[in-house]
mmCIF file of C-alpha atoms in Angstrom:
data_model
loop_
_atom_site.group_PDB
_atom_site.id
_atom_site.type_symbol
_atom_site.label_atom_id
_atom_site.label_comp_id
_atom_site.label_asym_id
_atom_site.label_seq_id
_atom_site.Cartn_x
_atom_site.Cartn_y
_atom_site.Cartn_z
ATOM 1 C CA MET A 1 97.274 127.911 277.983
ATOM 2 C CA ASN A 2 93.415 128.861 276.268
ATOM 3 C CA GLU A 3 92.763 126.321 273.755
ATOM 4 C CA THR A 4 92.526 128.453 271.004
ATOM 5 C CA LEU A 5 95.354 130.478 271.593
ATOM 6 C CA LYS A 6 97.585 127.445 271.627
ATOM 7 C CA VAL A 7 95.918 126.270 267.847
ATOM 8 C CA LEU A 8 96.956 129.611 266.825
ATOM 9 C CA GLU A 9 100.777 129.146 268.201
ATOM 10 C CA THR A 10 100.974 125.534 267.235
ATOM 11 C CA ARG A 11 99.494 125.440 263.975
ATOM 12 C CA ARG A 12 102.225 124.856 261.050
ATOM 13 C CA SER A 13 101.876 123.998 257.292
ATOM 14 C CA CYS A 14 101.910 120.214 256.412
ATOM 15 C CA ARG A 15 104.070 119.094 253.654
ATOM 16 C CA LYS A 16 103.107 115.225 253.647
ATOM 17 C CA PHE A 17 99.847 113.964 253.962
ATOM 18 C CA LYS A 18 98.440 110.266 254.832
ATOM 19 C CA ASP A 19 96.855 108.663 252.072
ATOM 20 C CA GLU A 20 93.593 108.062 254.018
ATOM 21 C CA MET A 21 90.420 110.530 253.784
ATOM 22 C CA ILE A 22 89.074 112.290 256.715
ATOM 23 C CA THR A 23 85.824 111.842 257.803
ATOM 24 C CA ASP A 24 82.814 113.595 257.049
ATOM 25 C CA GLU A 25 82.546 114.872 260.363
ATOM 26 C CA GLU A 26 85.731 116.064 260.582
ATOM 27 C CA LEU A 27 85.378 117.760 257.191
ATOM 28 C CA ASN A 28 81.948 119.024 258.088
ATOM 29 C CA ALA A 29 83.225 120.973 261.272
ATOM 30 C CA VAL A 30 86.361 122.468 259.212
ATOM 31 C CA ILE A 31 84.257 123.964 256.608
ATOM 32 C CA ARG A 32 81.629 125.458 259.223
ATOM 33 C CA ALA A 33 84.514 127.173 261.094
ATOM 34 C CA GLY A 34 85.430 128.974 257.405
ATOM 35 C CA THR A 35 81.641 130.234 257.112
ATOM 36 C CA PHE A 36 82.141 132.415 260.220
ATOM 37 C CA ALA A 37 85.218 133.872 259.287
ATOM 38 C CA PRO A 38 84.590 137.623 259.808
ATOM 39 C CA SER A 39 83.837 139.839 256.647
ATOM 40 C CA GLY A 40 83.591 143.381 256.060
ATOM 41 C CA LYS A 41 79.887 144.729 256.441
ATOM 42 C CA ASN A 42 79.400 140.679 256.947
ATOM 43 C CA LEU A 43 78.509 140.581 253.100
ATOM 44 C CA GLN A 44 80.308 137.203 252.880
ATOM 45 C CA PRO A 45 81.476 137.156 249.275
ATOM 46 C CA SER A 46 83.315 134.178 249.966
ATOM 47 C CA ILE A 47 82.560 130.479 248.832
ATOM 48 C CA ILE A 48 84.532 127.286 249.453
ATOM 49 C CA LEU A 49 84.368 124.369 247.220
ATOM 50 C CA ALA A 50 85.265 121.197 249.067
ATOM 51 C CA VAL A 51 86.887 119.074 246.708
ATOM 52 C CA THR A 52 87.121 115.262 247.690
ATOM 53 C CA ASN A 53 87.007 113.508 244.247
ATOM 54 C CA LYS A 54 90.165 112.133 243.432
ATOM 55 C CA GLU A 55 89.682 112.585 239.810
ATOM 56 C CA LEU A 56 88.803 116.552 240.259
ATOM 57 C CA ARG A 57 91.226 116.895 243.101
ATOM 58 C CA ASP A 58 94.207 115.316 240.889
ATOM 59 C CA LYS A 59 92.951 117.558 237.745
ATOM 60 C CA ILE A 60 93.225 120.588 240.202
ATOM 61 C CA SER A 61 96.672 119.495 241.369
ATOM 62 C CA ASP A 62 98.168 119.437 237.754
ATOM 63 C CA GLU A 63 96.368 122.524 236.672
ATOM 64 C CA ASN A 64 98.002 124.406 239.799
ATOM 65 C CA ARG A 65 101.603 122.425 238.900
ATOM 66 C CA LYS A 66 101.606 123.920 235.258
ATOM 67 C CA ILE A 67 101.004 127.108 236.601
ATOM 68 C CA GLY A 68 103.852 127.008 239.420
ATOM 69 C CA GLY A 69 106.394 125.576 236.588
ATOM 70 C CA TRP A 70 107.045 122.434 238.089
ATOM 71 C CA GLY A 71 107.491 119.113 236.153
ATOM 72 C CA GLU A 72 105.287 115.966 235.440
ATOM 73 C CA GLY A 73 104.410 114.261 238.777
ATOM 74 C CA PHE A 74 104.919 116.823 241.482
ATOM 75 C CA ASP A 75 102.046 117.550 243.521
ATOM 76 C CA PRO A 76 101.744 120.665 244.926
ATOM 77 C CA PHE A 77 99.324 119.642 247.409
ATOM 78 C CA TYR A 78 101.432 117.479 249.188
ATOM 79 C CA GLY A 79 99.073 114.209 248.988
ATOM 80 C CA ALA A 80 96.356 115.662 250.790
ATOM 81 C CA PRO A 81 93.036 113.948 250.300
ATOM 82 C CA VAL A 82 90.654 116.948 250.422
ATOM 83 C CA ILE A 83 91.365 120.331 248.759
ATOM 84 C CA LEU A 84 89.260 123.585 249.793
ATOM 85 C CA VAL A 85 89.091 126.054 247.392
ATOM 86 C CA VAL A 86 88.209 129.383 248.733
ATOM 87 C CA LEU A 87 86.881 131.744 246.397
ATOM 88 C CA ALA A 88 85.507 135.257 246.607
ATOM 89 C CA ASP A 89 82.944 137.670 244.314
ATOM 90 C CA LYS A 90 84.687 140.792 243.678
ATOM 91 C CA SER A 91 81.418 142.215 242.553
ATOM 92 C CA VAL A 92 80.070 141.613 246.146
ATOM 93 C CA SER A 93 82.542 143.620 248.339
ATOM 94 C CA PRO A 94 85.878 145.419 247.483
ATOM 95 C CA ASN A 95 87.121 143.748 250.685
ATOM 96 C CA TYR A 96 86.726 140.199 249.187
ATOM 97 C CA ILE A 97 90.547 139.464 249.434
ATOM 98 C CA TYR A 98 90.747 140.160 252.964
ATOM 99 C CA ASP A 99 87.249 138.072 253.644
ATOM 100 C CA GLY A 100 88.506 135.513 251.430
ATOM 101 C CA SER A 101 91.564 135.444 253.287
ATOM 102 C CA LEU A 102 90.365 135.162 256.784
ATOM 103 C CA VAL A 103 87.930 132.085 255.695
ATOM 104 C CA MET A 104 91.625 130.340 254.637
ATOM 105 C CA GLY A 105 92.723 131.493 258.375
ATOM 106 C CA ASN A 106 89.414 129.953 259.610
ATOM 107 C CA LEU A 107 89.747 126.653 257.902
ATOM 108 C CA MET A 108 93.655 126.009 258.829
ATOM 109 C CA ASN A 109 92.947 126.828 262.478
ATOM 110 C CA ALA A 110 89.950 124.536 263.135
ATOM 111 C CA ALA A 111 91.987 121.871 261.053
ATOM 112 C CA GLU A 112 94.472 122.374 263.338
ATOM 113 C CA ALA A 113 92.264 121.980 266.651
ATOM 114 C CA LEU A 114 90.619 118.534 264.972
ATOM 115 C CA GLY A 115 94.140 117.546 265.002
ATOM 116 C CA LEU A 116 94.291 117.447 260.882
ATOM 117 C CA GLY A 117 97.218 118.977 258.884
ATOM 118 C CA SER A 118 96.504 122.027 256.085
ATOM 119 C CA ILE A 119 98.472 123.913 253.984
ATOM 120 C CA TRP A 120 97.683 127.037 252.244
ATOM 121 C CA ILE A 121 98.538 126.491 248.048
ATOM 122 C CA HIS A 122 98.499 129.418 245.995
ATOM 123 C CA ARG A 123 97.637 130.041 242.453
ATOM 124 C CA ALA A 124 93.999 129.709 242.774
ATOM 125 C CA LYS A 125 93.607 133.066 241.203
ATOM 126 C CA GLN A 126 95.324 131.973 238.108
ATOM 127 C CA GLU A 127 93.281 128.743 238.291
ATOM 128 C CA PHE A 128 89.946 130.274 238.053
ATOM 129 C CA GLU A 129 90.845 133.020 235.836
ATOM 130 C CA SER A 130 91.364 130.304 233.330
ATOM 131 C CA ASP A 131 88.795 128.341 231.219
ATOM 132 C CA PHE A 132 89.680 125.046 233.380
ATOM 133 C CA GLY A 133 88.627 127.049 236.649
ATOM 134 C CA LYS A 134 85.757 128.937 234.979
ATOM 135 C CA LYS A 135 84.162 125.408 233.776
ATOM 136 C CA ILE A 136 84.353 124.054 237.295
ATOM 137 C CA LEU A 137 82.158 126.840 238.519
ATOM 138 C CA SER A 138 80.028 126.457 235.387
ATOM 139 C CA ASP A 139 79.440 122.907 235.782
ATOM 140 C CA LEU A 140 78.355 123.774 239.683
ATOM 141 C CA GLY A 141 76.160 126.479 238.416
ATOM 142 C CA ILE A 142 78.199 128.855 240.561
ATOM 143 C CA LYS A 143 77.518 132.469 238.583
ATOM 144 C CA GLY A 144 79.524 135.946 240.029
ATOM 145 C CA ASP A 145 82.437 137.661 239.384
ATOM 146 C CA PHE A 146 85.098 135.316 241.525
ATOM 147 C CA GLU A 147 88.388 135.160 241.927
ATOM 148 C CA GLY A 148 90.678 132.576 243.911
ATOM 149 C CA ILE A 149 91.812 133.267 247.088
ATOM 150 C CA GLY A 150 93.548 130.218 247.890
ATOM 151 C CA HIS A 151 93.451 126.320 248.475
ATOM 152 C CA VAL A 152 93.661 124.551 251.442
ATOM 153 C CA ALA A 153 95.406 121.242 251.160
ATOM 154 C CA LEU A 154 93.541 119.252 254.098
ATOM 155 C CA GLY A 155 94.316 115.554 255.418
ATOM 156 C CA TYR A 156 95.684 113.409 258.362
ATOM 157 C CA LYS A 157 99.391 114.310 258.746
ATOM 158 C CA ALA A 158 102.014 111.923 257.685
ATOM 159 C CA GLU A 159 105.117 111.227 259.587
ATOM 160 C CA GLY A 160 107.729 114.022 258.763
ATOM 161 C CA GLY A 161 105.211 116.011 257.401
ATOM 162 C CA VAL A 162 105.452 119.325 259.839
ATOM 163 C CA ARG A 163 108.438 121.217 260.925
ATOM 164 C CA ASP A 164 108.840 122.952 264.469
ATOM 165 C CA ALA A 165 108.122 126.718 264.485
ATOM 166 C CA ALA A 166 110.969 128.751 263.038
ATOM 167 C CA PRO A 167 111.936 131.419 265.771
ATOM 168 C CA ARG A 168 109.346 134.645 265.628
ATOM 169 C CA LYS A 169 111.716 137.416 264.008
ATOM 170 C CA GLU A 170 112.885 140.662 265.894
ATOM 171 C CA ASN A 171 110.669 143.783 265.669
ATOM 172 C CA TYR A 172 107.688 142.169 264.807
ATOM 173 C CA VAL A 173 105.580 144.250 267.138
ATOM 174 C CA TYR A 174 105.441 148.101 267.715
ATOM 175 C CA ARG A 175 103.778 149.009 270.551
ATOM 176 C CA ILE A 176 102.472 152.637 270.640
ATOM 177 C CA LYS A 177 101.117 153.901 274.325
#
């Protein structure tokens, strides 16, 4: 089977990560893949925040936990040492959500191609609408009308962190000839 198609068929969400930080080479390769995601009219409205700083990573996790309504001590990023936050500038393209979603897909598929675990975690929209998220962008000098699209929790897969694929549903595809 073609290696790209194999990656697309075998990638699964990872819900348990090792504490070990991935290499800069692995991180850079995943990020680069994200920057090559298609975007409407090639406007490229998305940005990626690569969070490897444990203190900030933990603050983002705690904010996400609060938005999700989980109790103290729950980590919605499942222990992943890296969080890639994808945001897209609403003023650049009316397709910003779709464009940012393609970035998310590229990041996760690149992670799988490298043998890394990943999972899409929601609530980035709420995080970056809040003063908490706006301060992160301001501190980084990022200007624009950004909306959080999602987080990719990224790291080495821990034992038992990935489940087998669920069967594909019936009537997934309708062919029109």
